[in-house]
């Protein structure tokens, strides 16, 4: 058992180091990463396509990288926006890692990119444990998934800097209880903002883009309580204290990286 835990720590520590280097390198060129996490079928791709179209219309230099186990369907859809898009096929791996992301950016990401949207593999378990060097982590859930989604996946929603609800145009048809959803989000991540969106009728169109641009301009980012708790546990470990610790959460111990790990990207005209 100890060997398994040690191996987990080693893998996650390596990812942490890669994420810090990637974040610093991108920040130096004025680029930030927005990491989008959700279940399959949440409407993540439709929402992202809408935001990319808005960005292109406004003249904001953005790019998108989308990850899937198989097919390039999402990349084809996102490319309709007219912005640079790249598909990553993980060949069965259920999440992206910082090293993988960095390798795919080399020689592809345009120099003037201000925002890089990363559509992670559709999965609310594995991706939650891996820092990708993002400055904004977004957890999405559709109204069809149930109000208790944040309680079922507390790490994914508990470590998010922003929560987005999709497909709100059919909320009435599926009896979605918005108040209950907000209570459950607040339970795992007090104070985090919840955005309501619909790619079909345009509700919330451009809101995610605005939040990302604000972060790029140096605005403070919500710091989840769960992140601070993990940081405290990490400091206790450094002092040699013994306690039960969930190592799967370690990559997030420095997840307040929107303002801490590197200077804020310079504003561009």
Short mmCIF file of C-alpha atoms in Angstrom, two decimals:
data_model
loop_
_atom_site.label_atom_id
_atom_site.label_comp_id
_atom_site.label_asym_id
_atom_site.label_seq_id
_atom_site.Cartn_x
_atom_site.Cartn_y
_atom_site.Cartn_z
CA UNK A 1 0.00 0.00 0.00
CA UNK A 2 2.81 2.42 0.87
CA UNK A 3 4.44 1.79 -2.47
CA UNK A 4 1.18 2.58 -4.26
CA UNK A 5 0.81 5.85 -2.34
CA UNK A 6 4.44 6.75 -2.95
CA UNK A 7 3.97 6.13 -6.67
CA UNK A 8 0.89 8.36 -6.69
CA UNK A 9 2.84 11.09 -4.95
CA UNK A 10 5.69 10.82 -7.43
CA UNK A 11 3.39 10.98 -10.47
CA UNK A 12 1.42 13.92 -9.11
CA UNK A 13 4.52 15.75 -7.93
CA UNK A 14 5.97 15.46 -11.43
CA UNK A 15 2.74 16.83 -12.88
CA UNK A 16 2.84 19.72 -10.38
CA UNK A 17 6.34 20.67 -11.48
CA UNK A 18 5.34 20.57 -15.16
CA UNK A 19 2.22 22.64 -14.44
CA UNK A 20 4.21 25.35 -12.66
CA UNK A 21 6.71 25.59 -15.51
CA UNK A 22 3.96 25.66 -18.12
CA UNK A 23 1.98 28.33 -16.28
CA UNK A 24 5.03 30.53 -15.85
CA UNK A 25 6.09 30.11 -19.47
CA UNK A 26 2.66 30.94 -20.83
CA UNK A 27 2.25 33.90 -18.47
CA UNK A 28 5.55 35.31 -19.69
CA UNK A 29 4.13 35.46 -23.21
CA UNK A 30 0.78 36.84 -22.05
CA UNK A 31 -1.28 33.64 -22.29
CA UNK A 32 -3.45 32.02 -19.65
CA UNK A 33 -5.14 28.60 -19.66
CA UNK A 34 -8.81 27.95 -18.88
CA UNK A 35 -9.36 24.31 -17.91
CA UNK A 36 -12.93 23.07 -18.56
CA UNK A 37 -14.10 19.95 -16.69
CA UNK A 38 -17.45 18.18 -17.02
CA UNK A 39 -19.20 14.88 -17.54
CA UNK A 40 -19.70 13.59 -21.10
CA UNK A 41 -22.72 15.17 -22.77
CA UNK A 42 -22.84 18.23 -20.54
CA UNK A 43 -22.86 20.64 -23.47
CA UNK A 44 -19.29 21.75 -22.87
CA UNK A 45 -18.33 21.73 -26.55
CA UNK A 46 -21.42 23.68 -27.62
CA UNK A 47 -20.79 26.34 -24.97
CA UNK A 48 -17.11 26.58 -25.87
CA UNK A 49 -17.89 26.96 -29.57
CA UNK A 50 -20.21 29.84 -28.71
CA UNK A 51 -17.55 31.55 -26.59
CA UNK A 52 -14.92 31.15 -29.31
CA UNK A 53 -17.25 32.77 -31.85
CA UNK A 54 -17.81 35.70 -29.49
CA UNK A 55 -14.06 36.03 -28.94
CA UNK A 56 -13.33 36.06 -32.68
CA UNK A 57 -16.06 38.64 -33.25
CA UNK A 58 -14.51 40.87 -30.58
CA UNK A 59 -11.00 40.42 -31.95
CA UNK A 60 -9.69 38.57 -28.88
CA UNK A 61 -6.85 36.18 -29.83
CA UNK A 62 -7.90 32.80 -28.45
CA UNK A 63 -7.22 29.15 -29.18
CA UNK A 64 -8.76 25.85 -28.07
CA UNK A 65 -7.36 22.41 -27.41
CA UNK A 66 -9.82 19.56 -26.92
CA UNK A 67 -9.09 16.09 -25.54
CA UNK A 68 -11.00 12.88 -26.18
CA UNK A 69 -10.42 9.15 -25.96
CA UNK A 70 -11.24 8.82 -29.66
CA UNK A 71 -12.58 10.76 -32.69
CA UNK A 72 -11.91 14.34 -33.71
CA UNK A 73 -15.58 15.32 -33.65
CA UNK A 74 -15.20 18.05 -31.05
CA UNK A 75 -12.27 19.67 -32.84
CA UNK A 76 -14.26 19.75 -36.09
CA UNK A 77 -17.11 21.50 -34.27
CA UNK A 78 -14.86 24.01 -32.51
CA UNK A 79 -12.95 24.79 -35.72
CA UNK A 80 -16.16 26.25 -37.15
CA UNK A 81 -15.50 29.26 -34.93
CA UNK A 82 -12.53 30.20 -37.08
CA UNK A 83 -9.97 30.19 -34.24
CA UNK A 84 -6.94 27.85 -33.94
CA UNK A 85 -8.08 24.44 -32.65
CA UNK A 86 -6.18 21.25 -31.90
CA UNK A 87 -7.46 17.76 -31.08
CA UNK A 88 -5.61 15.53 -28.62
CA UNK A 89 -6.45 11.83 -28.64
CA UNK A 90 -5.55 10.27 -25.28
CA UNK A 91 -5.80 6.65 -26.46
CA UNK A 92 -7.78 5.58 -23.41
CA UNK A 93 -6.27 7.89 -20.80
CA UNK A 94 -9.12 9.49 -18.84
CA UNK A 95 -7.46 12.89 -18.32
CA UNK A 96 -4.91 15.34 -19.58
CA UNK A 97 -1.63 15.98 -17.77
CA UNK A 98 0.48 19.12 -17.78
CA UNK A 99 3.34 17.48 -19.66
CA UNK A 100 0.97 16.24 -22.37
CA UNK A 101 -0.57 19.68 -22.75
CA UNK A 102 2.81 21.41 -22.96
CA UNK A 103 4.01 18.99 -25.61
CA UNK A 104 0.99 19.63 -27.81
CA UNK A 105 1.42 23.39 -27.57
CA UNK A 106 4.97 23.42 -28.91
CA UNK A 107 5.00 24.71 -32.46
CA UNK A 108 1.22 25.05 -32.59
CA UNK A 109 -0.02 27.76 -30.22
CA UNK A 110 0.06 31.17 -31.96
CA UNK A 111 2.37 33.67 -30.28
CA UNK A 112 -0.36 36.26 -29.75
CA UNK A 113 -2.79 33.89 -28.00
CA UNK A 114 -4.29 35.58 -24.97
CA UNK A 115 -6.64 32.81 -23.83
CA UNK A 116 -6.17 29.07 -24.33
CA UNK A 117 -9.33 27.09 -23.60
CA UNK A 118 -8.65 23.44 -22.78
CA UNK A 119 -11.62 21.09 -23.06
CA UNK A 120 -10.57 18.24 -20.81
CA UNK A 121 -11.67 14.64 -21.27
CA UNK A 122 -15.34 14.19 -20.34
CA UNK A 123 -14.88 12.92 -16.79
CA UNK A 124 -15.32 14.48 -13.36
CA UNK A 125 -13.01 12.10 -11.48
CA UNK A 126 -9.49 11.79 -12.93
CA UNK A 127 -9.11 15.31 -14.41
CA UNK A 128 -9.88 16.89 -11.02
CA UNK A 129 -6.53 15.68 -9.65
CA UNK A 130 -4.34 17.17 -12.36
CA UNK A 131 -3.22 20.78 -12.56
CA UNK A 132 -2.70 21.75 -16.21
CA UNK A 133 -1.04 25.07 -15.49
CA UNK A 134 -4.42 26.78 -15.71
CA UNK A 135 -5.28 30.16 -14.26
CA UNK A 136 -9.01 29.46 -14.29
CA UNK A 137 -10.57 26.08 -13.56
CA UNK A 138 -14.21 25.73 -14.58
CA UNK A 139 -16.55 22.91 -13.58
CA UNK A 140 -19.64 22.53 -15.76
CA UNK A 141 -22.90 20.66 -15.22
CA UNK A 142 -26.02 20.54 -17.36
CA UNK A 143 -29.53 20.85 -15.96
CA UNK A 144 -30.16 17.25 -17.08
CA UNK A 145 -27.55 15.85 -14.70
CA UNK A 146 -29.36 16.56 -11.43
CA UNK A 147 -28.98 19.11 -8.66
CA UNK A 148 -26.77 16.83 -6.56
CA UNK A 149 -23.89 16.68 -9.06
CA UNK A 150 -21.60 18.86 -6.89
CA UNK A 151 -22.15 16.52 -3.92
CA UNK A 152 -21.40 13.43 -5.99
CA UNK A 153 -18.18 14.94 -7.37
CA UNK A 154 -16.97 17.21 -4.54
CA UNK A 155 -13.36 17.41 -5.72
CA UNK A 156 -14.20 18.56 -9.25
CA UNK A 157 -16.64 21.21 -8.02
CA UNK A 158 -14.83 21.93 -4.79
CA UNK A 159 -11.62 22.96 -6.54
CA UNK A 160 -13.30 25.04 -9.26
CA UNK A 161 -12.73 28.78 -9.56
CA UNK A 162 -16.02 29.06 -11.46
CA UNK A 163 -19.07 26.83 -11.92
CA UNK A 164 -21.17 26.89 -15.09
CA UNK A 165 -24.65 25.44 -15.59
CA UNK A 166 -25.47 24.53 -19.20
CA UNK A 167 -28.66 23.80 -21.16
CA UNK A 168 -30.77 26.10 -19.02
CA UNK A 169 -33.26 26.45 -21.89
CA UNK A 170 -34.67 23.03 -20.91
CA UNK A 171 -34.47 23.52 -17.13
CA UNK A 172 -38.25 23.58 -16.81
CA UNK A 173 -38.72 20.45 -18.88
CA UNK A 174 -36.41 18.43 -16.60
CA UNK A 175 -37.58 20.08 -13.36
CA UNK A 176 -34.13 21.43 -12.58
CA UNK A 177 -34.05 22.96 -9.10
CA UNK A 178 -31.61 25.86 -9.42
CA UNK A 179 -31.82 26.81 -5.75
CA UNK A 180 -30.94 23.26 -4.68
CA UNK A 181 -28.03 23.15 -7.12
CA UNK A 182 -26.67 26.43 -5.77
CA UNK A 183 -26.96 25.14 -2.19
CA UNK A 184 -24.99 22.03 -3.09
CA UNK A 185 -22.31 24.05 -4.86
CA UNK A 186 -22.05 26.32 -1.83
CA UNK A 187 -21.69 23.28 0.41
CA UNK A 188 -18.55 22.04 -1.36
CA UNK A 189 -17.18 25.39 -2.57
CA UNK A 190 -18.44 28.38 -0.53
CA UNK A 191 -18.48 31.66 -2.40
CA UNK A 192 -17.80 30.36 -5.91
CA UNK A 193 -19.71 32.09 -8.71
CA UNK A 194 -22.31 30.09 -10.63
CA UNK A 195 -23.04 31.11 -14.24
CA UNK A 196 -26.23 30.08 -16.04
CA UNK A 197 -25.86 29.44 -19.77
CA UNK A 198 -27.61 28.04 -22.81
CA UNK A 199 -25.84 27.58 -26.12
CA UNK A 200 -29.24 27.18 -27.77
CA UNK A 201 -30.90 30.47 -26.79
CA UNK A 202 -27.77 32.46 -25.96
CA UNK A 203 -28.29 32.82 -22.22
CA UNK A 204 -24.96 33.84 -20.69
CA UNK A 205 -23.30 34.20 -24.09
CA UNK A 206 -19.84 35.70 -23.63
CA UNK A 207 -19.93 35.47 -19.83
CA UNK A 208 -17.22 32.80 -19.64
CA UNK A 209 -15.08 34.83 -22.03
CA UNK A 210 -15.50 37.92 -19.86
CA UNK A 211 -14.44 36.03 -16.72
CA UNK A 212 -11.38 34.66 -18.51
CA UNK A 213 -10.38 38.08 -19.84
CA UNK A 214 -10.68 39.54 -16.36
CA UNK A 215 -8.28 36.89 -15.04
CA UNK A 216 -5.90 37.62 -17.91
CA UNK A 217 -6.00 41.28 -16.87
CA UNK A 218 -5.00 40.37 -13.32
CA UNK A 219 -8.38 40.24 -11.58
CA UNK A 220 -8.48 38.11 -8.40
CA UNK A 221 -9.80 34.58 -8.78
CA UNK A 222 -12.02 32.74 -6.32
CA UNK A 223 -9.89 30.61 -3.99
CA UNK A 224 -11.77 27.44 -2.97
CA UNK A 225 -11.77 26.44 0.69
CA UNK A 226 -10.77 22.93 -0.37
CA UNK A 227 -7.61 24.31 -1.92
CA UNK A 228 -6.62 26.06 1.30
CA UNK A 229 -7.30 22.91 3.31
CA UNK A 230 -5.02 20.89 1.05
CA UNK A 231 -2.33 23.51 1.37
CA UNK A 232 -2.56 23.32 5.15
CA UNK A 233 -2.26 19.52 5.02
CA UNK A 234 0.79 19.85 2.82
CA UNK A 235 2.44 22.26 5.27
CA UNK A 236 1.68 19.85 8.12
CA UNK A 237 3.44 17.10 6.17
CA UNK A 238 6.47 19.34 5.76
CA UNK A 239 6.62 19.75 9.55
CA UNK A 240 6.63 15.98 9.94
CA UNK A 241 3.13 15.56 11.36
CA UNK A 242 1.28 12.30 10.80
CA UNK A 243 -2.33 12.31 9.63
CA UNK A 244 -4.63 10.87 7.02
CA UNK A 245 -4.18 12.71 3.73
CA UNK A 246 -5.84 12.21 0.35
CA UNK A 247 -2.89 12.30 -2.06
CA UNK A 248 -5.22 12.42 -5.05
CA UNK A 249 -5.81 16.06 -4.16
CA UNK A 250 -2.16 17.07 -3.90
CA UNK A 251 -1.88 18.64 -7.36
CA UNK A 252 -4.31 21.30 -6.24
CA UNK A 253 -2.37 22.45 -3.20
CA UNK A 254 -0.99 25.38 -5.17
CA UNK A 255 -4.09 25.93 -7.24
CA UNK A 256 -4.37 29.60 -6.28
CA UNK A 257 -2.19 30.14 -9.30
CA UNK A 258 -4.31 32.83 -10.87
CA UNK A 259 -2.33 35.41 -8.93
CA UNK A 260 0.48 33.58 -7.13
CA UNK A 261 2.66 31.47 -9.44
CA UNK A 262 3.64 34.03 -12.02
CA UNK A 263 3.21 37.71 -12.81
CA UNK A 264 -0.13 38.62 -14.31
CA UNK A 265 -0.03 38.59 -18.10
CA UNK A 266 0.40 42.00 -19.64
CA UNK A 267 -2.68 43.49 -21.23
CA UNK A 268 -2.71 43.57 -25.00
CA UNK A 269 -4.34 46.10 -27.22
#
